[in-house]
Tab-separated table of C-alpha atoms in Angstrom:
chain	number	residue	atom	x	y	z
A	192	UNK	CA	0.000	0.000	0.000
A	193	UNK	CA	2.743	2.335	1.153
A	194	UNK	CA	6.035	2.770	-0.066
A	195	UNK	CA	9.535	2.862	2.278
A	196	UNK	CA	10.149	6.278	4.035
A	197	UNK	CA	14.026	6.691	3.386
A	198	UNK	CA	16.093	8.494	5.739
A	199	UNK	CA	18.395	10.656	3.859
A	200	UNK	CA	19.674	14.132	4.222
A	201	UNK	CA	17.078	16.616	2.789
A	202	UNK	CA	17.507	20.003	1.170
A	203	UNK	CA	15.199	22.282	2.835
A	204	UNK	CA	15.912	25.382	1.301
A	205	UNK	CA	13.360	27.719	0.401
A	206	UNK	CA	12.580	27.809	-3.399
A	207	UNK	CA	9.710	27.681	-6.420
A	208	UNK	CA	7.207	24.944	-5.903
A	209	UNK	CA	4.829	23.698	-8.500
A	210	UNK	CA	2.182	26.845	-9.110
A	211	UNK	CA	-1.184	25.373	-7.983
A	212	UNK	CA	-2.021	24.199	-4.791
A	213	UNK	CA	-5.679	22.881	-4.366
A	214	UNK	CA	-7.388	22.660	-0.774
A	215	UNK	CA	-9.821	20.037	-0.671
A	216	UNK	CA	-12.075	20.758	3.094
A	217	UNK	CA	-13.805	17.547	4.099
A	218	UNK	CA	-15.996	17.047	7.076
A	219	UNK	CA	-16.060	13.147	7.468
A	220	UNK	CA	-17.970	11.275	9.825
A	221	UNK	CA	-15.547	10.487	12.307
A	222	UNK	CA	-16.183	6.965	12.514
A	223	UNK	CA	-15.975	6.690	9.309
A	224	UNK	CA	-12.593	8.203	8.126
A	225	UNK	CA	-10.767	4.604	7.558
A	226	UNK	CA	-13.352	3.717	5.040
A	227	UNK	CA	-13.641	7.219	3.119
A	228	UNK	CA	-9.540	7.186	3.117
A	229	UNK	CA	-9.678	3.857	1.763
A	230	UNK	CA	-12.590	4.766	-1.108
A	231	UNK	CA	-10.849	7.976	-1.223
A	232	UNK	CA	-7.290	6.448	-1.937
A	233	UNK	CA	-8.485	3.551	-4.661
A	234	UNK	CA	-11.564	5.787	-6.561
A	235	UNK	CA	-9.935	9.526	-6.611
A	236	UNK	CA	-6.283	9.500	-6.105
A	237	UNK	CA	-5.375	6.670	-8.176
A	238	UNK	CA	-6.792	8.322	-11.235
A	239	UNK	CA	-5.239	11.881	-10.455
A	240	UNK	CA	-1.631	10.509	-9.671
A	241	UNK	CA	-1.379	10.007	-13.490
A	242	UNK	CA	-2.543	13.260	-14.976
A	243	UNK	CA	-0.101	14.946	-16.814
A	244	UNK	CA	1.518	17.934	-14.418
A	245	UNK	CA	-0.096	16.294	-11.306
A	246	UNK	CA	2.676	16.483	-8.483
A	247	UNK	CA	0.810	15.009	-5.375
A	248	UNK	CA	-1.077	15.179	-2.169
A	249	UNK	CA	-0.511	15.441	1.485
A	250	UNK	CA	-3.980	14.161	3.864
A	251	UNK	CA	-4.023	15.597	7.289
A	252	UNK	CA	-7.036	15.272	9.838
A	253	UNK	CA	-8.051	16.945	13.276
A	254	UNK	CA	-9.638	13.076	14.000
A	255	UNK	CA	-7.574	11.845	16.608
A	256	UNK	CA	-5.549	8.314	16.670
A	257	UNK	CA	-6.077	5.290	18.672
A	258	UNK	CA	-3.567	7.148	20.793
A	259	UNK	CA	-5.685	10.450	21.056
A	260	UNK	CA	-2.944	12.476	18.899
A	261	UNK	CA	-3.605	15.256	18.326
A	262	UNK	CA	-5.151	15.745	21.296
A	263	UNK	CA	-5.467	19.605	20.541
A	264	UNK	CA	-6.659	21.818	23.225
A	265	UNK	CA	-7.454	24.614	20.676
A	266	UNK	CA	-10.414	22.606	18.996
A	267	UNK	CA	-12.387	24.056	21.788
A	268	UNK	CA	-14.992	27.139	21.534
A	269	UNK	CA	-13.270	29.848	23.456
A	270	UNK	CA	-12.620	33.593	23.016
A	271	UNK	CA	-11.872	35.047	19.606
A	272	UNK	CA	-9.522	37.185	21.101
A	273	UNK	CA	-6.536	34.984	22.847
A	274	UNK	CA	-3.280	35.873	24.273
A	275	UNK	CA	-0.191	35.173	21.748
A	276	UNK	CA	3.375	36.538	22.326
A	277	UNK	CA	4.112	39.095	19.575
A	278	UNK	CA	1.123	40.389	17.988
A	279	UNK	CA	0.783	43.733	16.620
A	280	UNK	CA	-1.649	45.488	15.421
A	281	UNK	CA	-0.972	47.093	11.970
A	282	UNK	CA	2.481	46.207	13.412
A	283	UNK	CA	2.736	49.153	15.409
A	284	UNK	CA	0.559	48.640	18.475
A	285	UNK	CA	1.898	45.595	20.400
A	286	UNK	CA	-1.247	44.073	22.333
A	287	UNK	CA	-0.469	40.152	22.582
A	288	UNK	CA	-3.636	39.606	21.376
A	289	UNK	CA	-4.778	37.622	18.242
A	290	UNK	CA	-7.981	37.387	16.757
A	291	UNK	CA	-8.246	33.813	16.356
A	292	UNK	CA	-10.155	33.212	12.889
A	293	UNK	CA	-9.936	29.249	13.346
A	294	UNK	CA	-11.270	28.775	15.987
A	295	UNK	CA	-14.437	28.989	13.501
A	296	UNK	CA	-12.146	27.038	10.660
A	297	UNK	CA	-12.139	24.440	13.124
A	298	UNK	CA	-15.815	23.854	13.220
A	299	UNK	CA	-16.466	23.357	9.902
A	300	UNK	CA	-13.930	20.207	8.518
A	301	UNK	CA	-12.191	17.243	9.861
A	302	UNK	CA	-9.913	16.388	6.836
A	303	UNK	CA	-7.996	18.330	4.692
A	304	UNK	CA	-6.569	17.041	1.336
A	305	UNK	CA	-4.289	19.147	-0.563
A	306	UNK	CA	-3.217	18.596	-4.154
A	307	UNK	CA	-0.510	20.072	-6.019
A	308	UNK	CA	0.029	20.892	-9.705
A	309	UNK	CA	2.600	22.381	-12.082
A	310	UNK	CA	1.168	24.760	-13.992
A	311	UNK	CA	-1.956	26.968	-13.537
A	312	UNK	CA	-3.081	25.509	-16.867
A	313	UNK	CA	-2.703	21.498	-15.322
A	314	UNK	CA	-4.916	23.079	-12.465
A	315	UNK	CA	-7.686	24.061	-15.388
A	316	UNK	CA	-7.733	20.668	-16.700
A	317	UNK	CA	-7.519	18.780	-13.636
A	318	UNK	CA	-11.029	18.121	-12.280
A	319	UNK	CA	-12.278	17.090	-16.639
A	320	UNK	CA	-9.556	14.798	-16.352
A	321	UNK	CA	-9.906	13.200	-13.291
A	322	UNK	CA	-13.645	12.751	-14.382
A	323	UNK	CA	-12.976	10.941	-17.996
A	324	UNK	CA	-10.140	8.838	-16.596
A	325	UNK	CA	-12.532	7.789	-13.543
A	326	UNK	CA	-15.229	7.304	-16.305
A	327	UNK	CA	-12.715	5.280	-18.867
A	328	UNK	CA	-12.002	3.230	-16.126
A	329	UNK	CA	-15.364	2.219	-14.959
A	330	UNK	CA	-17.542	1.499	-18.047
A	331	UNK	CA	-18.463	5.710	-18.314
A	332	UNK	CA	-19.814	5.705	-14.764
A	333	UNK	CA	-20.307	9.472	-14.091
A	334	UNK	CA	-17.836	10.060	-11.142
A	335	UNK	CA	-20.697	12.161	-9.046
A	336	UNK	CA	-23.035	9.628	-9.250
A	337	UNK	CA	-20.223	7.331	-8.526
A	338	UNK	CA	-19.767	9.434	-5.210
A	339	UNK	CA	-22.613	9.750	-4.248
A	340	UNK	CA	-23.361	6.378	-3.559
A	341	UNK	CA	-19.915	5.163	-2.214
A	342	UNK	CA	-17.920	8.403	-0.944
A	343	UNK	CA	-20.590	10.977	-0.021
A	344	UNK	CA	-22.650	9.470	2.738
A	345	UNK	CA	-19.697	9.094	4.511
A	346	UNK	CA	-19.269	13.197	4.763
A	347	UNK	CA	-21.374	16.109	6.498
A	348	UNK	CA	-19.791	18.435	3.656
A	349	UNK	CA	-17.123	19.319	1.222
A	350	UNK	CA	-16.088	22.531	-0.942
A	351	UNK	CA	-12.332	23.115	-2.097
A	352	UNK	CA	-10.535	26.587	-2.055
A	353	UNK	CA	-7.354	27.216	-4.827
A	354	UNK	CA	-4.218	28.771	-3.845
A	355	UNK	CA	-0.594	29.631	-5.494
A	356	UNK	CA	2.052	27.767	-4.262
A	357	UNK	CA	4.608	30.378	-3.797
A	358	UNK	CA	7.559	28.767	-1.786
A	359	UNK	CA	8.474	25.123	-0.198
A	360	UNK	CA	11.257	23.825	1.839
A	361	UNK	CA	10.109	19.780	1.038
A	362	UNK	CA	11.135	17.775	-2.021
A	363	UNK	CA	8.235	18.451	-3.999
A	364	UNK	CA	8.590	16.900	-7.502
A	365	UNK	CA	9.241	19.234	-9.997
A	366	UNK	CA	8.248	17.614	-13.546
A	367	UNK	CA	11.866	15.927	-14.003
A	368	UNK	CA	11.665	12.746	-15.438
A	369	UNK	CA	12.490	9.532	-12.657
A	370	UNK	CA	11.404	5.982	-12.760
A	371	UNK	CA	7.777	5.724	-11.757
A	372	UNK	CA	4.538	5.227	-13.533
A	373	UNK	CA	2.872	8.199	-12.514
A	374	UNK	CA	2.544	12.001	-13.940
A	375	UNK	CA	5.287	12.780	-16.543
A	376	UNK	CA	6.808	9.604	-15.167
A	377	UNK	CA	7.378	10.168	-11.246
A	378	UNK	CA	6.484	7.929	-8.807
A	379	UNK	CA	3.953	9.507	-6.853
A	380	UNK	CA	2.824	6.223	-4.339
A	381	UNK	CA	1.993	7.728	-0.947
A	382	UNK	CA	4.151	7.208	2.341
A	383	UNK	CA	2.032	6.228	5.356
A	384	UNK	CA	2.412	9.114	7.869
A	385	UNK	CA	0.733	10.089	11.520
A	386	UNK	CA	2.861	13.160	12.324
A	387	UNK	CA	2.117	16.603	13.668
A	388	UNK	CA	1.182	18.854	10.665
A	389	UNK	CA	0.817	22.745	11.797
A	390	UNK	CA	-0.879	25.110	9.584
A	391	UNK	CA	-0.132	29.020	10.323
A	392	UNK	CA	-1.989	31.252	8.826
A	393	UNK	CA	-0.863	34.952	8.427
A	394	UNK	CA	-2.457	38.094	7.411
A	395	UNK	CA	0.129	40.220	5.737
A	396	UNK	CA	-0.409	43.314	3.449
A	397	UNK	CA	0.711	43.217	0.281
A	398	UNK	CA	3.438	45.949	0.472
A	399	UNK	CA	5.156	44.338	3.674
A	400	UNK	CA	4.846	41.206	1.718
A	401	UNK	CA	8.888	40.779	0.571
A	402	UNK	CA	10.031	42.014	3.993
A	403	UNK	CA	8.132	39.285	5.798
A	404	UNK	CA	8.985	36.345	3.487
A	405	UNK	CA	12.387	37.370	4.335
A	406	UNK	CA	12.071	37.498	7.877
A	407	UNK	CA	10.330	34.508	8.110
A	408	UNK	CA	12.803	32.724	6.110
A	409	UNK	CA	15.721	33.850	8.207
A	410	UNK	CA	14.078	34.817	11.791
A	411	UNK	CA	11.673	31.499	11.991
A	412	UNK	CA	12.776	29.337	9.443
A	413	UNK	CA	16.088	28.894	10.412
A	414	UNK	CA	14.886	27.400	13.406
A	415	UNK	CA	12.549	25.062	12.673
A	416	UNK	CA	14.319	23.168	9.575
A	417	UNK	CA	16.759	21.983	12.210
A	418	UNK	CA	14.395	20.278	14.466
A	419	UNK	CA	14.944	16.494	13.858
A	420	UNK	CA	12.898	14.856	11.032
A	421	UNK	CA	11.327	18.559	10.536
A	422	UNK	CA	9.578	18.635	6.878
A	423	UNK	CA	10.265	21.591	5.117
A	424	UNK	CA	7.630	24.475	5.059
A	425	UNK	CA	5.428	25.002	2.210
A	426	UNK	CA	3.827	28.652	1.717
A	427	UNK	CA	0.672	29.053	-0.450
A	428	UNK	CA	-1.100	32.601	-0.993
A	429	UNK	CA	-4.338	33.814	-1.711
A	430	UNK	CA	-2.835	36.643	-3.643
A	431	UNK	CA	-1.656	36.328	-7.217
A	432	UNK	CA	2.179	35.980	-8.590
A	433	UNK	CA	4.498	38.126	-9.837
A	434	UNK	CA	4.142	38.998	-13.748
A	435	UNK	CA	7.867	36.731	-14.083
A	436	UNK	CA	5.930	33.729	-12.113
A	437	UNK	CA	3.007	34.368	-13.900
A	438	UNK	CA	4.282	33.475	-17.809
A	439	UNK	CA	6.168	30.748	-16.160
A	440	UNK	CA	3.341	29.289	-14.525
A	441	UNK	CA	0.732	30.046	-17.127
A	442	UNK	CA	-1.491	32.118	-14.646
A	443	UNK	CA	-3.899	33.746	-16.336
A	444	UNK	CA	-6.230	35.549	-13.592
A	445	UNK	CA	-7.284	32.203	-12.313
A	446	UNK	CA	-9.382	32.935	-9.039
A	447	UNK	CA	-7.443	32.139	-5.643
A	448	UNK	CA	-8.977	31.643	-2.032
A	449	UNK	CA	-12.626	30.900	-2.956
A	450	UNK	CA	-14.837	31.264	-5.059
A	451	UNK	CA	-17.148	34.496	-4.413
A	452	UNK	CA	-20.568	32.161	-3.647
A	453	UNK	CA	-21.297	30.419	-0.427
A	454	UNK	CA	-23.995	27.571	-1.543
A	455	UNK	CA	-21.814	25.874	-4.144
A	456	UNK	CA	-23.498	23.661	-7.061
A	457	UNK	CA	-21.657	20.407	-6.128
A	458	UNK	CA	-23.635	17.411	-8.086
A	459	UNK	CA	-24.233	14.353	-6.416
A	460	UNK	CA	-23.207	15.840	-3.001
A	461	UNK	CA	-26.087	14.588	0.204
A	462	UNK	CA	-26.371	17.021	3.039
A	463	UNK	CA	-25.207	15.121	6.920
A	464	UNK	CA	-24.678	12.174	4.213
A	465	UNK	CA	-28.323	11.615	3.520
A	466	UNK	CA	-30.289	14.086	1.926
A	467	UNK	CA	-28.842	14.516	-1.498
A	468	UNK	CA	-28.930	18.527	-2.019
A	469	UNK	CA	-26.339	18.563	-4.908
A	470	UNK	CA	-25.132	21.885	-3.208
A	471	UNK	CA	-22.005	22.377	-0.784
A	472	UNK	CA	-21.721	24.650	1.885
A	473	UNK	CA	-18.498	26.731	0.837
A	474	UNK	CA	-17.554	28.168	4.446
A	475	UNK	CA	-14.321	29.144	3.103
A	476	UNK	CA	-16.174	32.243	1.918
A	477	UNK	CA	-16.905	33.195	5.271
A	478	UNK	CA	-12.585	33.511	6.548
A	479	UNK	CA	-11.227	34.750	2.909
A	480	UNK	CA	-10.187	37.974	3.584
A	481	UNK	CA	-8.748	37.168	6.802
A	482	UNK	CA	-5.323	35.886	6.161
A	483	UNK	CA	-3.069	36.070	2.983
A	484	UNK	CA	-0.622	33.357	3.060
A	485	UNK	CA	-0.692	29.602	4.853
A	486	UNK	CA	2.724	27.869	6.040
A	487	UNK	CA	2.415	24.360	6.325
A	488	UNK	CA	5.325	22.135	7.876
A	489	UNK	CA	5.699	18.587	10.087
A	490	UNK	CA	7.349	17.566	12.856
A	491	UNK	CA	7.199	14.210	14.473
A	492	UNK	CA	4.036	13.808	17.215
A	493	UNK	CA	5.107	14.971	20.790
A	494	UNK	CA	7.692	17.420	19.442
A	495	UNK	CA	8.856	20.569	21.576
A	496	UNK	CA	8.592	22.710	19.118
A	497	UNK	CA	9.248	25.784	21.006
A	498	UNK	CA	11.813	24.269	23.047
A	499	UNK	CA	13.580	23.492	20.574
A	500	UNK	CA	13.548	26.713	18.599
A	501	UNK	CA	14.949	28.040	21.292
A	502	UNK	CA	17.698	26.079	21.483
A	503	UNK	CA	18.192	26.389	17.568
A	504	UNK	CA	18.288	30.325	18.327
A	505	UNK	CA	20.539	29.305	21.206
A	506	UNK	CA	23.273	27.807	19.073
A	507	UNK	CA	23.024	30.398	16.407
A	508	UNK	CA	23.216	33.246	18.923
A	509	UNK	CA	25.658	32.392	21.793
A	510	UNK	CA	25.488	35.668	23.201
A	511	UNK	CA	21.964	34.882	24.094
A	512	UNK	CA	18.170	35.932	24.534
A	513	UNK	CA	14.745	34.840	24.035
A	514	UNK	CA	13.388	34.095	20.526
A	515	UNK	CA	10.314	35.268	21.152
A	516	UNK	CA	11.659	38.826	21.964
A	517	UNK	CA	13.428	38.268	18.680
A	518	UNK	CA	10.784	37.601	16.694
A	519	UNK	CA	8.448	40.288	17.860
A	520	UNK	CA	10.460	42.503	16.318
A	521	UNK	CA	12.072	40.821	13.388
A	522	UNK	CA	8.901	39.198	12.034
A	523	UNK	CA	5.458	40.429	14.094
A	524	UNK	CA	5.822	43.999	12.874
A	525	UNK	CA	4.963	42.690	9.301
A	526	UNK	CA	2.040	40.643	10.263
A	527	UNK	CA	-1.762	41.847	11.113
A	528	UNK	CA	-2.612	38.729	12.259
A	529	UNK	CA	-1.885	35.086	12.811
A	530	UNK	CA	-3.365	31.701	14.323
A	531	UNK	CA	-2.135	28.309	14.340
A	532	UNK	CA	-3.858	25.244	13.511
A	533	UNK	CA	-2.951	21.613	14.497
A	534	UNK	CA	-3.525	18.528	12.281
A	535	UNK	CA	-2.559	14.978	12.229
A	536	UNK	CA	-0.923	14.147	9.010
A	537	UNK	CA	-2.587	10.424	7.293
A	538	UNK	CA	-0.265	10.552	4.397
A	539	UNK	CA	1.369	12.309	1.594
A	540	UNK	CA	3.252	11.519	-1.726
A	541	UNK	CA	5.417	14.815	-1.533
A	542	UNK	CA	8.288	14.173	0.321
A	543	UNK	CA	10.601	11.331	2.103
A	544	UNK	CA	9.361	11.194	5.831
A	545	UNK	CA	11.868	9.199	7.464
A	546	UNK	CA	9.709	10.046	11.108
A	547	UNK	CA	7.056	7.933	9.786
A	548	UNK	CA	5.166	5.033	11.524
């Protein structure tokens, strides 16, 4: 089912990913997650894995284990406004306050499957071809009738929001030719994880945008890609590229974040997983314009991940001090906002995990 997670040495330097990065929000019925992964795995992914400039997906899950990881005290109700170490507003007025934005996310998914692709124009194509080749391969079945029988009574919802994939530490494949079966010949089989996945997100304003990609690469960064079996961060933004990224990429105005319509014409789609209503609720809409990047990165369950950021910071600066104080003023003044969200990662055919179990 899996393949082997090798442990090797892994560039984690910052750098181009493949453009598109689609967000797939699932709310499965939590008893239910082994089977939808399983219909999930053998009906949906095995068809997209081979279309042309297809690079991948990573599963993660707020479900706990048999373990109870993650068991994550901020999937609670509580205040919207909660104490955090360097906020500023504007980044002028610091108030250790942030306005915490998912602690509504929360309540509205359990899984979230995120698929990359090379070019904005693979992203066009990719739902049409995932449909024929589903179809091809099941005597023309119509894939949404398909689902609805088999995938959709097993979910309360689902509704997908599109971002650009601006930056990524992890070994993302690229297009280059290697020995696998899959998309432009990679090998794209997916490596059995159960990690801690954290997803930032950060509100940032489009003019302070270059000074806080390079703060974060050399204020935060730097001290998380040397945490033990850390998986490089991957940024996607709701904002679109550069004109230079733009040709390369083929983006040609595509809309990012979500679509601009909250009851979503989704065919085949049953409401609680038994009234069919062909319509998803897109609660995306409802958090858009609250953040303007994403970081996503892993790190082994039960990590100290502030601990040992410190200590990173500790090495790098023998002289001293807290990172914290560091960056509140290296990083925070460039940020409006910011939560954290806490997931545990199912699997992914992105990068060598050598952490997995």
């Amino acid at each position: 089912m899996y393949a082997a997670s090798p442990v090797s040495a892994q560039d984690l330097r910052l750098r181009p990913g493949p453009a598109a990065w689609i967000e797939e929000y699932w709310d499965v019925k939590p008893d239910k997650l082994d089977e939808f992964m399983e219909i999930y795995r053998r009906d949906v992914y095995a068809h997209m894995r081979k279309i042309p400039g297809y690079r991948g997906y990573n599963v993660i899950t707020t479900v706990p284990d048999e373990g109870g990881f993650p068991n994550d005290p901020f999937g609670r109700l509580r205040k919207m406004t909660t104490p955090h170490y360097s906020i500023q507003i504007d980044g002028k007025v610091l108030t250790k306050r942030l306005y915490d934005v998912g602690n509504l996310i929360r309540q509205t998914h359990n899984v979230v499957i995120a698929h990359s692709l090379q070019t904005w124009a693979d992203a066009d194509n990719f739902r049409r071809a995932y449909a024929h080749a589903f179809a091809e391969a099941n005597n023309g079945w119509d894939v949404n009738e398909y689902f609805s029988r088999k995938l959709y009574p097993l979910v309360n919802n689902y509704w997908e929001s599109r971002f650009r994939l601006g930056l990524t530490g992890e070994s993302m494949p690229t297009g280059a030719k290697a020995r696998g079966s899959d998309a432009d010949g990679l090998n794209l089989e997916p490596r059995k994880t159960n990690a801690f996945q954290g997803k930032e997100y950060f509100d940032v304003d489009a003019k302070t945008m270059k000074q806080f990609l390079e703060a974060y690469e050399h204020n935060t960064y730097q001290f998380m890609r040397v945490i033990p079996d850390y998986r490089g961060v991957t940024i996607v933004f709701n904002t679109p590229p550069e004109p230079e990224e733009a040709k390369i990429t083929h983006y040609t105005g595509q809309p990012l974040g979500t679509i601009d319509t909250f009851y979503v014409p989704q065919p085949g789609l049953l409401m609680d997983g038994e009234i069919r209503t062909n319509i998803s609720i897109n609660y995306s809409l409802l958090f858009n314009k609250t953040f303007s990047l994403i970081t996503y990165f892993e790190v082994p369950k039960n990590t100290e991940l502030l601990k040992l950021m410190q200590a990173a910071y500790d090495k790098m600066y023998p002289e001293g001090g807290d990172r914290i104080e560091f960056i509140t003023k290296a990083l925070f003044p460039y940020a409006r906002n910011h939560w954290d969200m806490v997931y545990r990662s199912i699997e992914t055919s992105f990068t060598p995990t050598p952490h997995a179990k």
